[in-house]
PDB file of C-alpha atoms in Angstrom:
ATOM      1  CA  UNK N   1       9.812  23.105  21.017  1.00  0.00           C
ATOM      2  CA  UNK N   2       9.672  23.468  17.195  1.00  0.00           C
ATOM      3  CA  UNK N   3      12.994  25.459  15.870  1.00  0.00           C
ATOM      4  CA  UNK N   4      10.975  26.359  12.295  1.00  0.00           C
ATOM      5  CA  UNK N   5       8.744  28.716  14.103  1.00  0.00           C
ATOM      6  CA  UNK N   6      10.372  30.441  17.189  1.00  0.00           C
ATOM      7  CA  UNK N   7      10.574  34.089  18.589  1.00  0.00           C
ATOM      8  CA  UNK N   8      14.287  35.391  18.303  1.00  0.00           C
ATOM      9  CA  UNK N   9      14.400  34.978  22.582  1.00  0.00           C
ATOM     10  CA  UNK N  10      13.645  31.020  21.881  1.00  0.00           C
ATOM     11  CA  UNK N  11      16.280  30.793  18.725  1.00  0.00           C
ATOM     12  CA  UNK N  12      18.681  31.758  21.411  1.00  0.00           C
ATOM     13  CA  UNK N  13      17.990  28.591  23.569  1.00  0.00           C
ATOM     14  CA  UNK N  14      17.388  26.545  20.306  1.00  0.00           C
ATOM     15  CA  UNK N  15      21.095  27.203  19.341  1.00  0.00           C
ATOM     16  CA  UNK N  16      22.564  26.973  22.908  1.00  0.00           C
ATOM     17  CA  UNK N  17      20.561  23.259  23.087  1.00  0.00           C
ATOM     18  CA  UNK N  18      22.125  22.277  19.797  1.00  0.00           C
ATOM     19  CA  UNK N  19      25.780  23.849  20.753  1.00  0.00           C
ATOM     20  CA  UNK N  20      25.446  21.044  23.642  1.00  0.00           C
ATOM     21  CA  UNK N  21      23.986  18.101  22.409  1.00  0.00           C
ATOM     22  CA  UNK N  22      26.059  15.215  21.369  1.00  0.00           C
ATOM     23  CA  UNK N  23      24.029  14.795  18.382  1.00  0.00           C
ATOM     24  CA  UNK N  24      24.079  11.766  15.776  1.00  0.00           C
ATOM     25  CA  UNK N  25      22.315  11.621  12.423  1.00  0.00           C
ATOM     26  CA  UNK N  26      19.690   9.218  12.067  1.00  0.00           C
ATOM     27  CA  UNK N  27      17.316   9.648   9.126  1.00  0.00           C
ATOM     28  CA  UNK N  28      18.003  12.286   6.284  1.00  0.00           C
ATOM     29  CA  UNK N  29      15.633  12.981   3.512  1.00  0.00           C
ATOM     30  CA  UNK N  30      15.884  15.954   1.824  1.00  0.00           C
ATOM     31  CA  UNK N  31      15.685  18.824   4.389  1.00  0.00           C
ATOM     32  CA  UNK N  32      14.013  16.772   6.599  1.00  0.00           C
ATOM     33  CA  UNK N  33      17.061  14.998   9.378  1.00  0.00           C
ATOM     34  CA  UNK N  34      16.261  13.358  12.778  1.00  0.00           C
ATOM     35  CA  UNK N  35      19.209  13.125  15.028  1.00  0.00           C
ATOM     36  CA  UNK N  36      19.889  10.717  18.079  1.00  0.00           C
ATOM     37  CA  UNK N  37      21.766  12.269  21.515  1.00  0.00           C
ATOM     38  CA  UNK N  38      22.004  13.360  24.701  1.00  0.00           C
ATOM     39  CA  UNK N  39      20.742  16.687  26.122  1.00  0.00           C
ATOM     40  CA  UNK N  40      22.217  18.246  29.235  1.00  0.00           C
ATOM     41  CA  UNK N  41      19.974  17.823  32.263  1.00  0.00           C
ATOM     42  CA  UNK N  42      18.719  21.764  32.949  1.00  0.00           C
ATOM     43  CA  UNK N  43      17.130  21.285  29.406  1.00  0.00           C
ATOM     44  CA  UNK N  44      15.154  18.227  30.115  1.00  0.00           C
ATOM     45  CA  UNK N  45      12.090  17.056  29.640  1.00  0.00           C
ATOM     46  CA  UNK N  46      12.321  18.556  26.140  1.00  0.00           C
ATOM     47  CA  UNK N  47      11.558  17.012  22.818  1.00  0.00           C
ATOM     48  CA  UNK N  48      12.571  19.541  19.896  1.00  0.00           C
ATOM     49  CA  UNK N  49      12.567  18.768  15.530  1.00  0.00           C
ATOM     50  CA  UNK N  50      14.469  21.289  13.247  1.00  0.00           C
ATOM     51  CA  UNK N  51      13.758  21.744   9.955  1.00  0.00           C
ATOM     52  CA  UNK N  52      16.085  23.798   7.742  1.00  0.00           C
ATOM     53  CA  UNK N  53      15.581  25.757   5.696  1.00  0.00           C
ATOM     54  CA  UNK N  54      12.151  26.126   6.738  1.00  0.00           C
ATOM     55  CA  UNK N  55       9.716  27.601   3.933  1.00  0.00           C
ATOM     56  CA  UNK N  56       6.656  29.662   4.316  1.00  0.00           C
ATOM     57  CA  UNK N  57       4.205  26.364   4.218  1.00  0.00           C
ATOM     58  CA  UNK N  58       6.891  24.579   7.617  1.00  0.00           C
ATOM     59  CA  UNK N  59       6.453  27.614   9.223  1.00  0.00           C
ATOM     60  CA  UNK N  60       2.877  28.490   9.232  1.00  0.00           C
ATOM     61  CA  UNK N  61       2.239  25.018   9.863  1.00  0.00           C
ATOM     62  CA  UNK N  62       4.103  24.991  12.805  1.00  0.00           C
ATOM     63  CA  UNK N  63       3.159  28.214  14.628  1.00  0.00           C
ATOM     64  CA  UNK N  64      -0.320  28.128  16.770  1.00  0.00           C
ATOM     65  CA  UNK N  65      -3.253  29.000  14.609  1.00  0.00           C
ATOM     66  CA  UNK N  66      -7.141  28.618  14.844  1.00  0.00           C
ATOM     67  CA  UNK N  67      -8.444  26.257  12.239  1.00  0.00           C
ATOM     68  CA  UNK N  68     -11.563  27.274   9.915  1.00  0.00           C
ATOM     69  CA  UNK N  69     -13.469  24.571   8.133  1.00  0.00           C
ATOM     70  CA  UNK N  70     -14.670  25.418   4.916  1.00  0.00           C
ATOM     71  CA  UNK N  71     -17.025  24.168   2.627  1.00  0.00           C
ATOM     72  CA  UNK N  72     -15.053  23.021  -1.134  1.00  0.00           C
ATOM     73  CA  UNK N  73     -17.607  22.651  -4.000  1.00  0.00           C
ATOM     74  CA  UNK N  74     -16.478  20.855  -6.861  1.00  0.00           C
ATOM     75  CA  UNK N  75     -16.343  24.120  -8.340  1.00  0.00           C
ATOM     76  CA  UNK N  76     -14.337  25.626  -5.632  1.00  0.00           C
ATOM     77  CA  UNK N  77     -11.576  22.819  -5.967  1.00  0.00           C
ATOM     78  CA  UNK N  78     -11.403  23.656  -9.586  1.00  0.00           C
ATOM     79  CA  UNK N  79     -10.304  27.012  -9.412  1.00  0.00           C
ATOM     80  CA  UNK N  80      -8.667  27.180  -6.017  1.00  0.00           C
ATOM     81  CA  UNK N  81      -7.223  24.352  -5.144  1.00  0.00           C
ATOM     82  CA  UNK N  82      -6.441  22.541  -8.099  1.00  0.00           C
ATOM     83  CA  UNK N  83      -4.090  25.245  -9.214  1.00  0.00           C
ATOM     84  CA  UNK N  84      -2.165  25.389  -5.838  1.00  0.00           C
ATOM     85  CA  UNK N  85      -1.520  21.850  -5.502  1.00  0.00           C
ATOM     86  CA  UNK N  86       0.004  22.250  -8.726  1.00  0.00           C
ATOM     87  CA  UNK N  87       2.028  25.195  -7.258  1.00  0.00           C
ATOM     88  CA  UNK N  88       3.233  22.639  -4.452  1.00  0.00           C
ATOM     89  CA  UNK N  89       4.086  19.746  -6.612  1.00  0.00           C
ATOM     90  CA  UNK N  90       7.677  20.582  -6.264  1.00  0.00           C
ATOM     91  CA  UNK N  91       8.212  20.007  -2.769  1.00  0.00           C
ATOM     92  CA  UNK N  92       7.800  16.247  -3.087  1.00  0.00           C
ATOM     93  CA  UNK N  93      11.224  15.810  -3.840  1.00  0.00           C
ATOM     94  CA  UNK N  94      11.775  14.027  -0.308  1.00  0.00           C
ATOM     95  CA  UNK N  95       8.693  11.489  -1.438  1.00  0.00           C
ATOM     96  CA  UNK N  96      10.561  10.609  -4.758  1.00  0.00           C
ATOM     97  CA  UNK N  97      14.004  10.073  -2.742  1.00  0.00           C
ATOM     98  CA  UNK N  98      12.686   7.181  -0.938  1.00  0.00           C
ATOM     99  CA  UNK N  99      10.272   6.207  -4.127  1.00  0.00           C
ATOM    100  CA  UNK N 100      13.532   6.098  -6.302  1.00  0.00           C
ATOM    101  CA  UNK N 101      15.540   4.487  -3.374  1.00  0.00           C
ATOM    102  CA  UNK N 102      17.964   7.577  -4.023  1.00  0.00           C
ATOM    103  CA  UNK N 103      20.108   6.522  -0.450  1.00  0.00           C
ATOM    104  CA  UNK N 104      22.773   8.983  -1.202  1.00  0.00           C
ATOM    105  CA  UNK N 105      20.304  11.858  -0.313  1.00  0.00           C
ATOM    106  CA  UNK N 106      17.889   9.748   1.575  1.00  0.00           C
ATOM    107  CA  UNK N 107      19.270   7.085   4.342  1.00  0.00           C
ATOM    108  CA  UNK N 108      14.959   6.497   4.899  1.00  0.00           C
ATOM    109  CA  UNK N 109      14.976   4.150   2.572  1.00  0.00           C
ATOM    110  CA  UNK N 110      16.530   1.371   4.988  1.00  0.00           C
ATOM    111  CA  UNK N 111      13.252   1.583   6.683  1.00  0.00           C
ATOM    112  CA  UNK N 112      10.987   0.247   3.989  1.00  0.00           C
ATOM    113  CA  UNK N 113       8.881  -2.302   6.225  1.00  0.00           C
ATOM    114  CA  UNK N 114       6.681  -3.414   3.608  1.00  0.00           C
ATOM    115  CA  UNK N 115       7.335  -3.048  -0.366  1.00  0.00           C
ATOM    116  CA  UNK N 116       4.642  -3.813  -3.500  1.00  0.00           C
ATOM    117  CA  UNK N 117       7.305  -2.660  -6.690  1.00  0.00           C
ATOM    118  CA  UNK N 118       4.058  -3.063  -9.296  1.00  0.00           C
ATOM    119  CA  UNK N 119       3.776   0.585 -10.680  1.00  0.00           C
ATOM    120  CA  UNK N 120       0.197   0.819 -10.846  1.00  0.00           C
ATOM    121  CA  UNK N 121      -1.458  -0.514  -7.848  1.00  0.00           C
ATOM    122  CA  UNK N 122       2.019  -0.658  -6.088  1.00  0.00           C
ATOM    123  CA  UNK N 123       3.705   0.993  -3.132  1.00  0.00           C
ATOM    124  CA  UNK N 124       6.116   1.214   0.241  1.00  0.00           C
ATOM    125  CA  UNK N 125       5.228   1.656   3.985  1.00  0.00           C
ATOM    126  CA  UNK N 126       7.929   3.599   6.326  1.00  0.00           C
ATOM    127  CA  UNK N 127       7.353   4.440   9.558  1.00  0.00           C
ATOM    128  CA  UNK N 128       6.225   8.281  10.488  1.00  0.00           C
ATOM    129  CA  UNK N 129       9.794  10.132  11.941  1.00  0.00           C
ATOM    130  CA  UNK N 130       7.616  10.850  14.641  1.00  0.00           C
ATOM    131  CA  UNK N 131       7.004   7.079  15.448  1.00  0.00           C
ATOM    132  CA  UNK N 132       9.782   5.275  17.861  1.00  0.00           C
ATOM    133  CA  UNK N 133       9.086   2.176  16.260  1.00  0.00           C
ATOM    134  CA  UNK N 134       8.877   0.310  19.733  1.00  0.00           C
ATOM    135  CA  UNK N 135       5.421   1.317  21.270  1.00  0.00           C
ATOM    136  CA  UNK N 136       3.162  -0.797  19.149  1.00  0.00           C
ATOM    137  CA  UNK N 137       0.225   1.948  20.853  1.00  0.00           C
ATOM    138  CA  UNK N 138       1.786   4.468  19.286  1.00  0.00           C
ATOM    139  CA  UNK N 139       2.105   2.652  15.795  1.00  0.00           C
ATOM    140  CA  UNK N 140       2.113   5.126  12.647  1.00  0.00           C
ATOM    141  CA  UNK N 141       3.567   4.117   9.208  1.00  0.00           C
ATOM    142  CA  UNK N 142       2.930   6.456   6.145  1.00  0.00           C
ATOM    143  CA  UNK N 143       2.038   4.334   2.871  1.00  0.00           C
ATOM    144  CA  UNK N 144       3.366   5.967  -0.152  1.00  0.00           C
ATOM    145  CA  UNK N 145       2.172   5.013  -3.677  1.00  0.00           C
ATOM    146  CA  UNK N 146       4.115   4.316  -6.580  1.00  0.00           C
ATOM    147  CA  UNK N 147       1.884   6.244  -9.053  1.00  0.00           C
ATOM    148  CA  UNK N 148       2.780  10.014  -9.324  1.00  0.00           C
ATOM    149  CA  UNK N 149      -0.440  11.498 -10.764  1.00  0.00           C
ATOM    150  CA  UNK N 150      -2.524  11.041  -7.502  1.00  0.00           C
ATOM    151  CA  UNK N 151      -2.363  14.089  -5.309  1.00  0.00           C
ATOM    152  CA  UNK N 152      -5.653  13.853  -2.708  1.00  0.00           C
ATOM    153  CA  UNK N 153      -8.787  11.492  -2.688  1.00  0.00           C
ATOM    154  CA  UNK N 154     -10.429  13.930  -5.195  1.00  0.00           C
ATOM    155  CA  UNK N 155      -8.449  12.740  -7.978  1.00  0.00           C
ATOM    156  CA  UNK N 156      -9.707   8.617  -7.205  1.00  0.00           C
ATOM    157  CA  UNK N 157     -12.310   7.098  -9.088  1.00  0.00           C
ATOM    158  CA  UNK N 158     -13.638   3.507  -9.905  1.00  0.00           C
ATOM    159  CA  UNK N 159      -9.940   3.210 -12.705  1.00  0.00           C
ATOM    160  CA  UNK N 160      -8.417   3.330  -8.868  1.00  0.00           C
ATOM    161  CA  UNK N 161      -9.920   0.156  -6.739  1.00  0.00           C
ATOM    162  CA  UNK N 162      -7.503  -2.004  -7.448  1.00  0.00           C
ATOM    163  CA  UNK N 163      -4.468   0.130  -5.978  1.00  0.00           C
ATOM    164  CA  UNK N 164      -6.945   1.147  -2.506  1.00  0.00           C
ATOM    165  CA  UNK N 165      -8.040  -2.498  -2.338  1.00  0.00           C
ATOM    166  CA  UNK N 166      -4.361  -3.556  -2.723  1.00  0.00           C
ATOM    167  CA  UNK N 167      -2.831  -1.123  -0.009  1.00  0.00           C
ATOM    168  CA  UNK N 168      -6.044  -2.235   2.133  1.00  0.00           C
ATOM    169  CA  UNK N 169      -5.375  -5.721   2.185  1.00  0.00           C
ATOM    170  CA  UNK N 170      -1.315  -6.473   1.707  1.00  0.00           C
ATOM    171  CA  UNK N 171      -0.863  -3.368   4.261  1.00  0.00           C
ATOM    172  CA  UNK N 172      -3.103  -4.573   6.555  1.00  0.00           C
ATOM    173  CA  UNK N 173      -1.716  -8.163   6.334  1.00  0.00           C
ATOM    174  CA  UNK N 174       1.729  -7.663   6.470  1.00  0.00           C
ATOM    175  CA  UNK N 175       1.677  -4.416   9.076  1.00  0.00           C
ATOM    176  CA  UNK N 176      -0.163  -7.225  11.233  1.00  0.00           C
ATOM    177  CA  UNK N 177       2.533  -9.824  10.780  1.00  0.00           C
ATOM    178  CA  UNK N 178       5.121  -7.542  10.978  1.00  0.00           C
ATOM    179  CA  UNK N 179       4.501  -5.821  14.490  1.00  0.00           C
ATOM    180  CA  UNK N 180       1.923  -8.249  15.944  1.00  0.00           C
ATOM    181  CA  UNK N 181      -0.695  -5.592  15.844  1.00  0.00           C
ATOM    182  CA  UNK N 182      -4.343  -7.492  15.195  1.00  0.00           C
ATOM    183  CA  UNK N 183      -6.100  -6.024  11.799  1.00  0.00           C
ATOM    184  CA  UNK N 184      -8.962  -4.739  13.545  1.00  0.00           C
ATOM    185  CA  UNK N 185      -6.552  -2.431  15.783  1.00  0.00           C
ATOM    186  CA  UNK N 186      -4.820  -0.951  12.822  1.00  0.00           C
ATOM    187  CA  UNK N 187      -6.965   2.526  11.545  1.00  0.00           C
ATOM    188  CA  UNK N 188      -6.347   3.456   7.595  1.00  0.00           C
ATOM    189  CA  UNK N 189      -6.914   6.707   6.387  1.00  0.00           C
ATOM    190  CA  UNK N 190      -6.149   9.740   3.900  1.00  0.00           C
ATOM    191  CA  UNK N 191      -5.955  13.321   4.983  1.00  0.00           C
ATOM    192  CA  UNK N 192      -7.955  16.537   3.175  1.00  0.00           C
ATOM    193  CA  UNK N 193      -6.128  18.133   2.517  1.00  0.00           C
ATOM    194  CA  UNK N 194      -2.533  15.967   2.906  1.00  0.00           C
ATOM    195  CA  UNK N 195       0.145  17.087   4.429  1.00  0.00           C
ATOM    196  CA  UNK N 196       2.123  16.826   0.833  1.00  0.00           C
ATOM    197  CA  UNK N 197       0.029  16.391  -2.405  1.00  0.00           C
ATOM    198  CA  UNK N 198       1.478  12.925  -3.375  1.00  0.00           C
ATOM    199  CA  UNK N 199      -1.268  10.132  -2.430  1.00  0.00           C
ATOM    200  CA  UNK N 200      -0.415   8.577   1.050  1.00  0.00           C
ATOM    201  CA  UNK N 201      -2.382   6.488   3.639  1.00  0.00           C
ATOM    202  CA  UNK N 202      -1.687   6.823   7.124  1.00  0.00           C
ATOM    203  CA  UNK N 203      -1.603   3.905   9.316  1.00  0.00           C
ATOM    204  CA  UNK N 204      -1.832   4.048  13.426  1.00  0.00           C
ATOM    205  CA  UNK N 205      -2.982   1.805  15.649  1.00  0.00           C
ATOM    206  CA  UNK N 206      -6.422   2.223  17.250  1.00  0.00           C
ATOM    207  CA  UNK N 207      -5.029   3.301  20.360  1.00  0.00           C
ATOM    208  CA  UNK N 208      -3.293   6.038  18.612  1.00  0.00           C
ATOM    209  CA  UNK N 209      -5.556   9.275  18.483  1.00  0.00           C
ATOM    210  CA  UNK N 210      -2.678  11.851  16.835  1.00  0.00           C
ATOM    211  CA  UNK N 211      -3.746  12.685  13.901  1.00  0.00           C
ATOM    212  CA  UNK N 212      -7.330  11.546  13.104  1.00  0.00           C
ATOM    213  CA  UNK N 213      -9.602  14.496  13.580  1.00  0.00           C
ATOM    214  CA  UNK N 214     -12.889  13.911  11.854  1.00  0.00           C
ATOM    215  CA  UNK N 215     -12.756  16.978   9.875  1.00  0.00           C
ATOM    216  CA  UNK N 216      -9.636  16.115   8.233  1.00  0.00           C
ATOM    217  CA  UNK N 217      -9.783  11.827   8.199  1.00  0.00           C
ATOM    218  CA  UNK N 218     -11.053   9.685   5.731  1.00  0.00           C
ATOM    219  CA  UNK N 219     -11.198   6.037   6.357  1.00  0.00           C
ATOM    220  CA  UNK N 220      -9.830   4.389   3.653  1.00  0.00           C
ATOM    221  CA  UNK N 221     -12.377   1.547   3.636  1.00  0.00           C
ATOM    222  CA  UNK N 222     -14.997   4.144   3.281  1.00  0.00           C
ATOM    223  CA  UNK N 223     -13.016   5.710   0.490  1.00  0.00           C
ATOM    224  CA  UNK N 224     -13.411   2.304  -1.052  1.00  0.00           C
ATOM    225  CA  UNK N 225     -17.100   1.606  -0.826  1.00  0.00           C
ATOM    226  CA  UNK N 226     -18.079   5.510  -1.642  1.00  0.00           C
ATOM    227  CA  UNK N 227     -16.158   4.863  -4.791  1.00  0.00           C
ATOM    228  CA  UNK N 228     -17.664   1.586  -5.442  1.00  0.00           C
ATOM    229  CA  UNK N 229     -21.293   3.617  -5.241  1.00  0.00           C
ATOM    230  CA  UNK N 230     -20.466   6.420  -7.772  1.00  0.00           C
ATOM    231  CA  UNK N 231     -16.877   6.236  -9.863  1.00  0.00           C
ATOM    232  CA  UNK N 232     -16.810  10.199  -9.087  1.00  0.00           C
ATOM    233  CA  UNK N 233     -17.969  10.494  -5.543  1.00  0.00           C
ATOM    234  CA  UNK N 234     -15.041  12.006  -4.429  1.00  0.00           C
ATOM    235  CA  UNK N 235     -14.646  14.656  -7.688  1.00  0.00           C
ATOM    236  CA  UNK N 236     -17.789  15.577  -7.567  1.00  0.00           C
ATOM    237  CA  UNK N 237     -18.931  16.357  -3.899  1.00  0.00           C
ATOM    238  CA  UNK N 238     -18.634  19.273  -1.943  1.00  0.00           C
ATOM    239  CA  UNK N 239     -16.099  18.469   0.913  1.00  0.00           C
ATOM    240  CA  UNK N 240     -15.158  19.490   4.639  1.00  0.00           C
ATOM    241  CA  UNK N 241     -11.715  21.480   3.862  1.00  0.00           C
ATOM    242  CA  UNK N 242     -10.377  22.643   7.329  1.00  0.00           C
ATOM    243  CA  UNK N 243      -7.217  25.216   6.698  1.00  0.00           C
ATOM    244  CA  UNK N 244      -5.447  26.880   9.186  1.00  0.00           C
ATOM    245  CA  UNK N 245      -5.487  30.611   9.563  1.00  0.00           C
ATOM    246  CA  UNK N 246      -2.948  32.107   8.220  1.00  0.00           C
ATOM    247  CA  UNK N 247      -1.776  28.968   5.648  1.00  0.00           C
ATOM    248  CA  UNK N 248      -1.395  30.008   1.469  1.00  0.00           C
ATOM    249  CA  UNK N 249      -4.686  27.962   1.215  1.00  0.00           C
ATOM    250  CA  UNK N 250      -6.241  29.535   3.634  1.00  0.00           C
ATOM    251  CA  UNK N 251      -5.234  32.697   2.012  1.00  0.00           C
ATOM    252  CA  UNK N 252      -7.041  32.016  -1.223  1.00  0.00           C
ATOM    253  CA  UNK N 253     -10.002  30.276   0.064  1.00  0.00           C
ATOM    254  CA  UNK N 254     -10.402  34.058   1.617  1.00  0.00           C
ATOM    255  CA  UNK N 255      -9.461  36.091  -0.977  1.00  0.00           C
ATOM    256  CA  UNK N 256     -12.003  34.362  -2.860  1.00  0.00           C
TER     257      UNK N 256
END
């Protein structure tokens, strides 16, 4: 059950849950908190997440909606796309907090498994919040860069090998060392569109489906060698975009 997108019936049951759980904080970022606890019997099995305050973008994400794949020209991102990731740029506030190590708003930080401080082809791995960190199956760490002018894969080019061939081989080394995963059994990719517009590889292992759909993954190994064959492959192609009904994107894709 996700409390950011409930009818008023289910909010009712959300806040009689939460008036019974013995409920300890574990990770806080921003508006983003997971808490540890126990959960009366008659409510179990039952796995919940809260955000608050939820905006428009946490709510239609969460609420069931078909997903339409459209076709972005280079033109297309231009126009429509460009200008709302530039519209969304403010919400990365919770990225920055464990970027800038800030732990009075951000207790994430103390999960940094892997750290590269250089500020060009630098970054951090954490773990997803939706990873336990004990079933190596069900591995997923989030790399986040250092570099703050790199929304999505459109904005790479041949200036930005040596920060994807970096992340490629220190993640894959140390994520291997770290959790006894073997290389070949940990998958790399980038989302279009992300999640949030900062520039972030996810990193499962192979086992691990969640999260992968081919309309929406991009190996990052092929990011590498597309690059390698044309500096603006990725700014200059027209690209799978799949939005969900209902989503701001979607909105202006079809207002277009």
């Amino acid at each position: 059950m996700n409390c950011s997108a409930i009818r008023p019936s289910q909010a009712n049951v959300c806040q009689e849950m939460l008036s019974e759980c013995d409920l300890d904080l574990d990770l806080k970022n921003d508006r983003y908190h997971t808490y540890d606890g126990t959960m009366d019997s008659k409510y179990q099995p039952v796995r919940y997440s809260m955000t608050y305050p939820a905006t428009e973008l946490h709510i239609a994400k969460a609420r069931s909606a078909p997903t339409e794949i459209w076709m972005e020209t280079k033109d297309m991102f231009e126009r429509l796309h460009r200008p709302f990731i530039s519209s969304q740029l403010h919400s990365l506030q919770w990225v920055y907090n464990i970027l800038d190590k800030n732990r009075e708003k951000c207790n994430e930080v103390d999960r940094i498994v892997v750290e590269d401080p250089d500020p060009k082809t630098g970054f951090l791995i954490v773990p997803d919040l939706k990873w336990d960190g004990k079933d190596m199956k069900q591995l997923n760490l989030c790399v986040l860069i250092n570099r703050r002018d790199l929304p999505t894969v459109r904005h790479l080019n041949a200036d930005h090998l040596e920060l994807l061939e970096n992340i490629f081989n220190k993640s894959s080394k140390e994520v291997s060392a770290k959790y006894g995963v073997p290389e070949k059994q940990l998958r790399m990719y980038f989302h279009y569109p992300p999640s949030h517009y900062h520039l972030h590889v996810h990193i499962t292992s192979t086992y691990f489906g969640q999260g992968c759909n081919t309309e929406r993954a991009i190996l990052l190994t092929d990011v590498i060698e597309n690059i390698k064959l044309k500096s603006s492959f990725y700014a200059d192609r027209t690209m799978s975009l799949p939005l969900r009904v209902g989503h701001k994107l979607h909105k202006i894709f079809e207002n277009e």
